[in-house]
Coordinates of C-alpha atoms in Angstrom, one line a residue:
Chain A
M988 CA -0.2 0.0 0.1
M989 CA 2.5 2.5 1.0
D990 CA 5.2 1.0 -1.2
F991 CA 6.1 4.6 -2.9
W992 CA 7.3 5.8 0.4
Q993 CA 10.4 3.5 -0.1
Y994 CA 12.0 5.3 -2.8
A995 CA 13.8 8.4 -1.8
F996 CA 12.8 10.4 -4.7
M997 CA 9.2 10.0 -3.5
Q998 CA 10.1 10.9 0.0
R999 CA 12.0 14.1 -1.2
A1000 CA 9.0 14.9 -3.6
L1001 CA 6.2 14.5 -0.7
I1002 CA 8.1 16.6 1.7
G1003 CA 8.7 19.4 -0.9
G1004 CA 5.4 19.0 -2.0
V1005 CA 3.9 19.2 1.5
I1006 CA 5.8 22.5 2.0
V1007 CA 5.0 24.0 -1.4
G1008 CA 1.2 23.1 -1.0
L1009 CA 1.4 24.7 2.5
L1010 CA 2.9 27.9 1.2
T1011 CA 1.0 28.4 -1.7
A1012 CA -2.3 27.8 0.0
I1013 CA -1.3 30.6 2.9
I1014 CA 0.1 33.0 0.5
G1015 CA -3.2 32.3 -1.9
V1016 CA -5.4 33.3 0.9
Y1017 CA -4.1 37.0 0.5
V1018 CA -3.8 36.6 -3.3
V1019 CA -7.6 35.5 -3.5
L1020 CA -9.1 38.2 -1.0
K1021 CA -6.8 41.0 -2.6
G1022 CA -8.0 40.0 -5.9
M1023 CA -4.2 39.4 -7.1
S1024 CA -4.7 36.1 -8.9
F1025 CA -3.4 37.6 -12.0
I1026 CA -0.4 39.0 -10.4
G1027 CA 0.4 35.4 -9.3
A1028 CA -0.2 34.2 -12.9
G1029 CA 1.8 37.1 -14.0
V1030 CA 5.0 36.7 -11.5
A1031 CA 5.1 32.9 -12.4
H1032 CA 5.5 33.6 -16.1
A1033 CA 8.1 35.9 -15.6
S1034 CA 10.0 33.1 -13.7
F1035 CA 10.5 31.9 -17.1
G1036 CA 12.7 34.7 -18.2
G1037 CA 14.4 34.3 -14.8
V1038 CA 15.4 30.6 -15.5
A1039 CA 16.3 31.3 -18.7
L1040 CA 18.6 34.1 -17.5
G1041 CA 20.0 31.6 -14.9
F1042 CA 21.3 29.4 -17.6
L1043 CA 22.7 32.2 -20.1
L1044 CA 24.7 33.4 -17.1
G1045 CA 25.5 30.0 -15.6
I1046 CA 23.9 30.4 -12.1
D1047 CA 21.4 28.6 -10.5
P1048 CA 18.0 28.8 -12.6
L1049 CA 15.8 29.2 -9.6
W1050 CA 18.0 31.7 -7.5
A1051 CA 18.1 33.6 -11.0
A1052 CA 14.4 33.5 -11.0
V1053 CA 14.0 34.4 -7.6
A1054 CA 15.8 37.6 -8.3
F1055 CA 14.1 38.1 -11.6
C1056 CA 10.5 37.5 -10.1
L1057 CA 11.2 40.0 -7.0
A1058 CA 12.1 42.4 -9.7
V1059 CA 8.9 41.8 -11.9
A1060 CA 6.6 41.9 -9.0
W1061 CA 7.7 45.1 -7.6
G1062 CA 7.7 46.6 -11.3
I1063 CA 4.2 45.7 -11.5
G1064 CA 3.3 47.0 -7.9
T1065 CA 5.2 50.1 -8.9
V1066 CA 3.8 50.8 -12.2
T1067 CA 0.1 50.1 -11.1
R1068 CA 0.6 52.5 -8.0
R1069 CA 2.7 55.2 -9.4
G1070 CA 1.9 54.8 -12.9
G1071 CA -1.9 55.3 -12.7
I1072 CA -2.0 51.8 -14.8
K1073 CA -4.5 49.3 -13.6
E1074 CA -3.1 46.2 -12.3
D1075 CA -4.3 43.8 -14.8
T1076 CA -2.8 45.9 -17.5
A1077 CA 0.4 46.0 -15.7
V1078 CA 0.5 42.4 -15.5
G1079 CA -0.5 41.7 -18.8
I1080 CA 2.3 43.5 -20.2
F1081 CA 4.9 42.0 -18.1
F1082 CA 3.2 38.5 -18.3
A1083 CA 4.2 38.3 -22.0
S1084 CA 7.5 40.3 -22.3
T1085 CA 8.9 38.3 -19.5
M1086 CA 8.2 35.2 -21.5
A1087 CA 9.1 36.7 -24.7
F1088 CA 12.6 37.7 -22.9
G1089 CA 13.0 34.1 -21.8
V1090 CA 12.5 32.8 -25.2
L1091 CA 14.7 35.1 -26.6
L1092 CA 17.5 34.2 -24.2
I1093 CA 17.0 30.4 -24.8
G1094 CA 17.7 30.9 -28.4
L1095 CA 21.0 32.6 -27.7
I1096 CA 22.3 29.5 -25.7
Q1097 CA 23.4 27.4 -28.4
G1098 CA 24.1 24.0 -28.2
Y1099 CA 22.7 23.7 -24.7
N1100 CA 19.9 21.0 -24.0
I1101 CA 18.2 22.4 -21.5
D1102 CA 14.9 20.6 -19.8
L1103 CA 12.6 23.5 -20.2
F1104 CA 9.7 21.0 -19.7
S1105 CA 10.5 20.5 -16.2
Y1106 CA 10.3 24.1 -15.7
L1107 CA 7.3 24.7 -17.4
F1108 CA 5.4 22.0 -16.0
G1109 CA 7.3 20.9 -12.9
S1110 CA 9.4 17.6 -12.3
I1111 CA 8.6 17.0 -8.8
L1112 CA 10.0 13.4 -9.0
A1113 CA 13.3 14.9 -10.0
I1114 CA 13.5 17.1 -6.9
T1115 CA 17.3 16.8 -5.5
A1116 CA 18.5 17.5 -1.8
E1117 CA 19.7 20.8 -3.0
D1118 CA 16.3 21.8 -4.3
L1119 CA 14.6 20.4 -1.0
K1120 CA 17.2 22.8 1.1
M1121 CA 15.9 25.9 -0.8
V1122 CA 12.2 25.1 -0.6
L1123 CA 12.6 24.4 3.2
G1124 CA 14.6 27.6 3.6
V1125 CA 12.6 30.0 1.6
G1126 CA 9.2 28.4 3.0
F1127 CA 10.5 28.7 6.5
L1128 CA 11.3 32.5 6.0
V1129 CA 7.7 33.1 4.1
L1130 CA 5.8 31.5 6.8
L1131 CA 7.7 33.2 9.6
T1132 CA 7.2 36.5 7.8
V1133 CA 3.3 36.0 7.5
A1134 CA 3.3 34.5 11.4
L1135 CA 4.9 37.6 12.3
L1136 CA 2.9 40.3 10.3
Y1137 CA -0.5 38.3 10.4
K1138 CA -2.6 41.3 11.4
E1139 CA -0.8 43.9 9.3
F1140 CA -1.3 41.8 6.4
L1141 CA -5.1 41.0 7.3
F1142 CA -5.6 44.8 7.5
I1143 CA -3.9 45.8 4.3
T1144 CA -5.8 43.0 2.8
F1145 CA -9.2 44.0 4.0
D1146 CA -8.8 47.9 4.3
P1147 CA -5.7 49.0 2.9
E1148 CA -7.0 52.7 3.0
T1149 CA -7.6 52.6 6.7
A1150 CA -4.4 50.6 7.2
R1151 CA -2.7 53.3 6.0
V1152 CA -4.4 55.9 7.7
S1153 CA -4.0 54.3 11.1
G1154 CA -0.5 54.5 10.6
L1155 CA 0.5 51.2 9.3
P1156 CA 3.2 51.0 6.7
E1157 CA 0.9 50.0 4.2
P1158 CA 2.8 50.8 1.0
A1159 CA 6.0 48.7 2.6
L1160 CA 3.8 45.9 3.5
Y1161 CA 2.2 45.5 0.0
Y1162 CA 5.6 45.4 -1.4
L1163 CA 6.6 42.7 1.1
L1164 CA 3.6 40.8 0.2
L1165 CA 4.5 41.1 -3.5
A1166 CA 8.0 39.7 -2.5
L1167 CA 6.6 37.0 -0.5
I1168 CA 4.3 35.9 -3.8
A1169 CA 7.3 35.8 -5.8
L1170 CA 9.2 33.9 -3.5
T1171 CA 6.5 31.4 -3.2
V1172 CA 6.0 31.2 -7.0
V1173 CA 9.4 30.4 -7.4
V1174 CA 10.1 27.4 -5.0
S1175 CA 6.8 26.1 -6.4
I1176 CA 8.1 25.8 -9.7
K1177 CA 10.0 22.6 -9.2
V1178 CA 6.6 20.9 -7.9
V1179 CA 3.9 22.0 -10.5
G1180 CA 5.7 24.3 -13.1
I1181 CA 5.7 27.5 -14.3
V1182 CA 2.3 27.1 -16.0
L1183 CA 0.6 25.6 -13.3
V1184 CA 2.0 27.4 -10.3
S1185 CA -0.8 30.1 -10.2
A1186 CA -3.4 27.2 -9.7
L1187 CA -2.2 26.2 -6.3
L1188 CA -1.8 30.1 -5.5
V1189 CA -5.6 30.3 -6.0
T1190 CA -7.8 27.1 -6.1
P1191 CA -7.2 26.0 -2.2
A1192 CA -7.7 29.6 -1.1
A1193 CA -11.0 29.9 -3.3
S1194 CA -12.2 26.5 -2.0
A1195 CA -11.5 27.7 1.7
Y1196 CA -13.4 31.2 1.0
Q1197 CA -16.5 29.2 0.1
L1198 CA -16.6 27.5 3.7
S1199 CA -15.3 30.3 5.9
R1200 CA -16.9 32.9 8.1
S1201 CA -13.6 34.0 9.6
F1202 CA -10.1 34.9 8.3
G1203 CA -8.4 32.2 10.9
K1204 CA -10.8 29.4 9.5
M1205 CA -9.9 30.4 6.0
M1206 CA -6.1 30.4 6.4
A1207 CA -6.6 26.9 8.2
L1208 CA -8.7 25.5 5.7
S1209 CA -6.5 26.6 2.6
A1210 CA -3.6 25.2 4.1
F1211 CA -5.4 22.1 4.9
F1212 CA -6.6 21.8 1.0
G1213 CA -3.3 22.8 -0.4
V1214 CA -1.5 20.1 1.5
L1215 CA -4.4 17.6 0.9
S1216 CA -4.2 18.6 -3.1
V1217 CA -0.4 17.9 -3.3
V1218 CA -0.4 14.4 -1.1
V1219 CA -3.6 13.1 -3.1
G1220 CA -2.3 14.2 -6.3
L1221 CA 1.0 12.8 -5.8
I1222 CA -0.2 9.5 -4.7
L1223 CA -2.6 9.2 -7.7
S1224 CA 0.1 10.2 -10.2
Y1225 CA 2.4 7.7 -8.7
Y1226 CA -0.3 5.1 -9.4
L1227 CA -1.9 6.2 -12.6
N1228 CA 1.3 7.0 -13.7
T1229 CA 0.2 10.6 -14.8
A1230 CA 2.2 13.7 -14.9
S1231 CA 2.6 14.8 -11.1
G1232 CA 2.4 18.4 -11.5
A1233 CA -0.9 18.3 -13.4
T1234 CA -2.4 15.7 -11.2
V1235 CA -1.8 17.9 -8.3
V1236 CA -3.6 20.9 -9.8
L1237 CA -6.5 18.9 -11.1
T1238 CA -6.9 17.3 -7.4
A1239 CA -7.1 20.9 -6.1
T1240 CA -9.7 21.7 -8.7
A1241 CA -11.7 18.5 -7.9
I1242 CA -11.8 19.9 -4.1
F1243 CA -12.7 23.2 -5.3
G1244 CA -15.5 22.0 -7.4
L1245 CA -16.8 19.7 -4.3
T1246 CA -16.5 22.9 -2.0
L1247 CA -18.7 24.7 -4.6
L1248 CA -21.1 21.9 -4.4
W1249 CA -21.4 21.6 -0.7
R1250 CA -21.7 25.5 -0.3
R1251 CA -24.6 25.4 -2.7
W1252 CA -26.3 22.5 -1.1
R1253 CA -26.0 24.1 2.2
E1254 CA -27.3 27.4 1.0
A1255 CA -30.3 25.5 -0.7
V1256 CA -31.4 23.7 3.0
Chain B
M1335 CA -13.3 83.1 20.5
S1336 CA -11.2 80.1 22.3
T1337 CA -7.5 80.4 21.9
A1338 CA -6.8 76.4 21.5
P1339 CA -5.2 75.6 18.6
P1340 CA -7.5 74.2 16.0
I1341 CA -7.6 70.4 15.4
I1342 CA -7.7 70.6 11.5
E1343 CA -6.4 73.6 9.6
L1344 CA -6.3 74.0 5.8
R1345 CA -4.7 77.2 4.5
H1346 CA -5.1 78.1 0.8
V1347 CA -5.4 74.2 -0.1
S1348 CA -5.7 73.3 -3.8
V1349 CA -5.7 69.7 -4.9
A1350 CA -5.5 68.5 -8.5
Y1351 CA -6.1 64.9 -10.4
G1352 CA -3.8 65.5 -13.3
T1353 CA -4.6 68.7 -14.6
V1354 CA -8.2 68.7 -13.1
K1355 CA -8.5 71.1 -10.1
V1356 CA -10.7 69.1 -7.8
L1357 CA -10.2 71.7 -4.8
D1358 CA -9.5 75.2 -5.6
D1359 CA -8.2 77.7 -2.6
V1360 CA -10.0 76.0 0.4
N1361 CA -9.3 77.6 3.9
L1362 CA -11.0 75.5 6.8
T1363 CA -10.5 75.7 10.5
V1364 CA -11.8 73.0 12.5
P1365 CA -11.8 73.7 16.4
E1366 CA -11.3 71.2 18.9
G1367 CA -14.9 69.6 20.1
A1368 CA -16.7 70.6 16.9
F1369 CA -19.3 68.5 15.1
L1370 CA -18.5 69.6 11.5
A1371 CA -20.5 68.3 8.3
I1372 CA -19.0 68.8 4.9
I1373 CA -21.6 68.8 2.1
G1374 CA -21.9 69.4 -1.3
P1375 CA -23.0 67.6 -4.5
N1376 CA -21.5 64.5 -5.9
G1377 CA -17.9 65.0 -7.6
A1378 CA -17.8 68.1 -5.4
G1379 CA -14.4 67.2 -3.8
K1380 CA -15.7 66.4 -0.4
T1381 CA -13.8 63.0 -0.4
T1382 CA -11.0 64.7 -1.8
L1383 CA -10.9 67.0 1.1
V1384 CA -11.1 64.4 3.6
R1385 CA -8.5 62.3 2.1
T1386 CA -6.3 65.4 2.0
I1387 CA -6.8 66.0 5.7
L1388 CA -5.9 62.4 6.1
G1389 CA -2.5 62.7 4.2
L1390 CA -3.8 60.3 1.7
V1391 CA -3.8 63.1 -1.3
K1392 CA -0.9 65.7 -1.5
P1393 CA -2.3 69.2 -2.4
I1394 CA -0.6 71.3 -5.3
E1395 CA -0.9 74.3 -3.4
G1396 CA -1.4 75.3 0.5
E1397 CA -0.8 74.0 3.8
V1398 CA -2.5 71.2 5.7
L1399 CA -2.2 71.1 9.5
V1400 CA -3.8 68.4 11.7
F1401 CA -3.1 68.7 15.4
G1402 CA -0.9 71.6 14.3
K1403 CA 1.3 69.4 12.2
P1404 CA 1.3 68.3 8.3
P1405 CA -0.2 64.9 8.1
K1406 CA 2.8 63.3 6.8
E1407 CA 4.8 64.1 10.0
L1408 CA 2.2 63.0 12.4
G1409 CA 3.7 60.0 13.8
P1410 CA 2.1 58.7 16.8
L1411 CA -0.4 61.3 16.7
R1412 CA -2.1 59.5 14.0
R1413 CA -3.5 57.1 16.3
E1414 CA -5.7 60.1 17.5
I1415 CA -7.7 59.5 14.3
G1416 CA -10.6 57.3 14.0
Y1417 CA -11.4 56.7 10.3
V1418 CA -14.6 55.5 8.9
P1419 CA -14.3 54.9 5.1
Q1420 CA -16.9 54.7 2.5
M1421 CA -18.3 51.4 2.8
H1422 CA -18.0 50.4 -0.9
T1423 CA -14.3 50.7 -0.4
V1424 CA -14.0 47.3 1.3
D1425 CA -15.3 43.8 0.2
L1426 CA -18.4 43.2 2.3
K1427 CA -17.9 39.3 1.4
F1428 CA -14.4 39.3 3.2
P1429 CA -14.4 36.3 5.8
V1430 CA -13.9 38.1 9.1
R1431 CA -15.8 38.4 12.4
V1432 CA -17.1 41.6 13.6
R1433 CA -14.6 41.3 16.5
D1434 CA -11.5 40.9 14.4
V1435 CA -12.4 44.2 12.2
V1436 CA -13.0 46.1 15.4
M1437 CA -9.5 45.0 16.7
M1438 CA -7.8 46.5 13.6
G1439 CA -8.5 49.7 15.4
R1440 CA -5.8 48.7 17.7
Y1441 CA -3.2 47.3 15.2
A1442 CA -1.1 50.7 14.8
R1443 CA -1.3 51.2 18.6
L1444 CA 0.2 47.8 19.2
G1445 CA 2.9 48.2 16.8
L1446 CA 4.4 45.6 14.4
F1447 CA 4.8 42.0 15.0
R1448 CA 3.0 42.2 18.5
R1449 CA -0.3 40.5 19.4
P1450 CA -3.4 42.0 21.0
G1451 CA -3.2 41.8 24.7
K1452 CA -5.9 42.4 27.4
A1453 CA -6.0 45.9 27.1
D1454 CA -6.8 45.6 23.4
H1455 CA -9.5 43.0 24.0
E1456 CA -11.1 45.3 26.4
A1457 CA -10.8 48.5 24.2
V1458 CA -12.8 46.5 21.7
E1459 CA -15.3 45.1 24.1
R1460 CA -15.8 49.1 25.0
A1461 CA -16.2 50.2 21.4
M1462 CA -18.5 47.6 20.7
A1463 CA -20.7 48.7 23.6
K1464 CA -20.7 52.1 22.6
V1465 CA -22.3 51.6 19.4
D1466 CA -24.5 48.8 20.7
I1467 CA -23.1 45.7 18.7
Q1468 CA -21.7 43.4 21.0
D1469 CA -24.3 40.7 20.1
L1470 CA -22.8 40.8 16.8
A1471 CA -19.2 40.4 18.0
D1472 CA -18.8 36.6 16.8
R1473 CA -21.0 37.2 13.6
P1474 CA -19.0 37.2 10.1
L1475 CA -19.4 40.8 8.5
S1476 CA -21.0 39.4 5.6
D1477 CA -24.1 38.5 7.6
L1478 CA -24.7 42.2 8.7
S1479 CA -27.2 44.7 7.6
G1480 CA -25.9 48.1 6.0
G1481 CA -26.7 49.7 9.4
Q1482 CA -24.9 47.2 11.3
R1483 CA -21.8 47.3 9.2
Q1484 CA -21.9 50.9 9.4
R1485 CA -21.6 50.5 13.2
V1486 CA -18.8 47.9 12.9
F1487 CA -16.7 50.5 11.1
L1488 CA -17.6 53.1 13.5
A1489 CA -16.3 50.6 16.6
R1490 CA -13.1 49.9 14.6
A1491 CA -12.5 53.7 14.6
L1492 CA -13.5 54.2 18.3
A1493 CA -11.3 51.5 19.3
T1494 CA -8.3 53.5 18.3
E1495 CA -9.6 55.9 21.3
P1496 CA -9.6 58.8 18.8
R1497 CA -9.7 62.8 19.5
L1498 CA -10.7 63.1 16.2
L1499 CA -13.1 61.0 14.1
I1500 CA -13.7 61.6 10.4
L1501 CA -16.3 59.7 8.7
D1502 CA -17.0 59.6 4.9
E1503 CA -20.5 59.4 3.7
P1504 CA -21.2 57.2 6.7
T1505 CA -25.1 57.1 5.8
A1506 CA -24.9 56.3 2.1
G1507 CA -27.2 53.2 1.5
V1508 CA -28.6 53.1 5.1
D1509 CA -32.3 54.0 5.6
A1510 CA -33.5 57.2 7.4
Q1511 CA -34.0 55.8 10.8
T1512 CA -30.7 54.4 10.9
S1513 CA -28.8 57.7 9.8
T1514 CA -30.7 59.5 12.6
S1515 CA -29.6 57.0 15.2
L1516 CA -26.1 57.3 13.8
Y1517 CA -26.1 61.1 14.0
E1518 CA -27.4 60.8 17.5
L1519 CA -24.7 58.7 18.4
L1520 CA -22.2 60.9 16.8
R1521 CA -23.5 63.9 18.6
S1522 CA -23.2 62.0 21.8
F1523 CA -19.1 61.4 21.3
Q1524 CA -19.0 65.1 20.5
Q1525 CA -20.6 65.7 23.7
E1526 CA -17.9 63.7 25.5
G1527 CA -15.2 65.7 23.9
M1528 CA -14.4 64.4 20.7
T1529 CA -14.2 66.2 17.5
V1530 CA -16.2 64.8 14.6
L1531 CA -15.9 65.4 10.9
M1532 CA -18.5 63.9 8.9
V1533 CA -19.0 64.1 4.9
S1534 CA -22.5 63.9 3.7
H1535 CA -24.9 65.0 1.1
D1536 CA -27.8 64.6 3.4
V1537 CA -28.0 68.6 3.9
G1538 CA -31.4 68.6 5.5
V1539 CA -31.1 66.2 8.2
V1540 CA -27.5 66.5 9.0
S1541 CA -28.0 70.4 10.1
Q1542 CA -30.1 69.4 13.1
Y1543 CA -27.4 67.7 14.6
V1544 CA -24.0 69.1 13.5
D1545 CA -23.0 72.7 14.9
G1546 CA -21.1 73.7 11.7
V1547 CA -21.4 73.0 7.8
A1548 CA -18.8 73.6 5.2
C1549 CA -20.4 73.6 1.9
V1550 CA -17.7 72.4 -0.5
N1551 CA -18.3 72.7 -4.5
R1552 CA -14.5 72.6 -5.6
R1553 CA -14.1 75.8 -3.6
L1554 CA -15.4 76.1 0.0
V1555 CA -18.7 78.0 -0.6
A1556 CA -19.6 78.8 2.9
H1557 CA -18.5 77.4 6.4
G1558 CA -20.3 78.2 9.6
R1559 CA -23.1 77.5 11.8
P1560 CA -25.9 75.7 9.8
E1561 CA -28.7 78.2 10.5
V1562 CA -26.4 81.0 9.2
V1563 CA -24.6 79.0 6.2
L1564 CA -27.7 77.1 4.6
T1565 CA -29.2 80.0 3.0
D1566 CA -30.7 80.2 -0.7
D1567 CA -27.6 81.6 -1.9
T1568 CA -25.1 79.2 -0.7
L1569 CA -27.4 76.3 -1.8
A1570 CA -27.8 77.9 -5.1
E1571 CA -24.1 78.2 -5.5
M1572 CA -23.2 74.7 -4.3
Y1573 CA -25.8 72.9 -6.2
G1574 CA -26.1 75.4 -9.1
C1575 CA -24.7 73.3 -11.7
Q1576 CA -27.5 70.7 -11.0
A1577 CA -30.2 73.1 -11.0
M1578 CA -29.2 74.3 -14.5
F1579 CA -28.9 70.5 -15.6
F1580 CA -32.6 69.6 -14.6
H1581 CA -34.0 73.0 -15.8
H1582 CA -35.8 74.0 -12.9
G1583 CA -36.4 77.4 -12.1
H1584 CA -36.9 77.5 -8.2
V1585 CA -33.6 77.0 -6.5
P1586 CA -34.7 75.8 -2.9
H1587 CA -37.3 73.4 -4.6
M1588 CA -34.3 72.2 -6.6
V1589 CA -31.8 71.0 -3.6
V1590 CA -34.5 69.5 -1.8
R1591 CA -35.1 67.2 -4.7
A1592 CA -31.6 66.5 -5.0
G1593 CA -31.7 65.8 -1.2
E1594 CA -34.2 63.2 -1.7
E1595 CA -32.8 61.5 -4.8
K1596 CA -30.0 60.3 -2.4
K1597 CA -32.1 58.2 -0.2

């Protein structure tokens, strides 16, 4: 029954997957409530440019993606806040241009066989001990920040203007939140890939939103759904021999469908 | 009159969005303990005036002083301001309990990283008691009526234990009875020594509760005691554009119609 656990790669995949599931689900609560899903998708696609830059410069693609995504997330934030452009327009511009930048760079790297597919769609079963360390380190940092600034992030998500009036450093907290989104996206690339990571950032939190009447409960439920999606998705992909990232995302979507049905059923009675 | 420094002072303040001037050479002094209503038609710059006082908008000309300081330099004095924003600025389906919303009023006082303690929970209880919403404490915000929600946001502002309370259109979208009881509540706060500044377009009713009215239509048309300020001439100047728009001859009649429309 538990035979998948005997393989070291499967153990690493599960540990890394659980952390990523937890991380995306927690940050996802802010993304969903603040209406930033498109920013999540934009930053995820921007990481492609970062990965390509890493290959070209000969540095770790994931660390290059961290730097690149931070710059893009803050760029979207700055253009939106100061440039008087709507957020979704700003994302729209960065979304495609950073992908184009990545494609351009990949073209410049001649005679170098890069496994792009694993970055685009994830390769959780190929996660190395080194990757796992990065996931653990970044995950700890992000979760610690959320724990320390729990009340501040709640306030700026619910009512940013009043938060600012009350004296909280609202712009700084917003840029910090963008940074947490960027970090979360990059460490999740190994698990579900660039194309699918935004699903983990949105779907578990959206499921939790259906069932929650308080913020704390939404956090807890989202975390639960996030981890559940990864664990169930991985086990399913192992037995069904399907692509792991895609199976995880579709599991999360199935959970969302069930919460939607459950809420409608509850509202009907 | 009194020699105490004013709570709010605006000197020749002009504000522009891009090239459009929304406030032009506004002078306004609000003494401590006043209950002032800022009235004017839609798009007159009432909200901009409040946002300028709060330091959310930077004037292109003039000087804004709150507690004798520019809004940017208020520092810890910021916590002396209780703010009730327009309700449509927040997501009313946000999963959050009444108690947690009111607690937000304590966050800035608490400081970064720190968790609410006993004193904060007591302040939240007191604030909820003052606006009579203790029985709603554990309900989610999305369950409440417009009037109840308004009280939650008022309680959050009170939880900061403010000297100055600023409300932007607190009666938008609530019925007449709810508005009246809110005005009575605000007047009781004033009697306890709080300075209250409220944006409203409810010209008729408001004047019975406040002791000062500032009529804004890009410029400050008039400012003073309601019975002195609210003359036909002032109202005509303030609502003049709308009167022309509706092609009505008799101006006071026009203003009454404009007031009724908002309800």
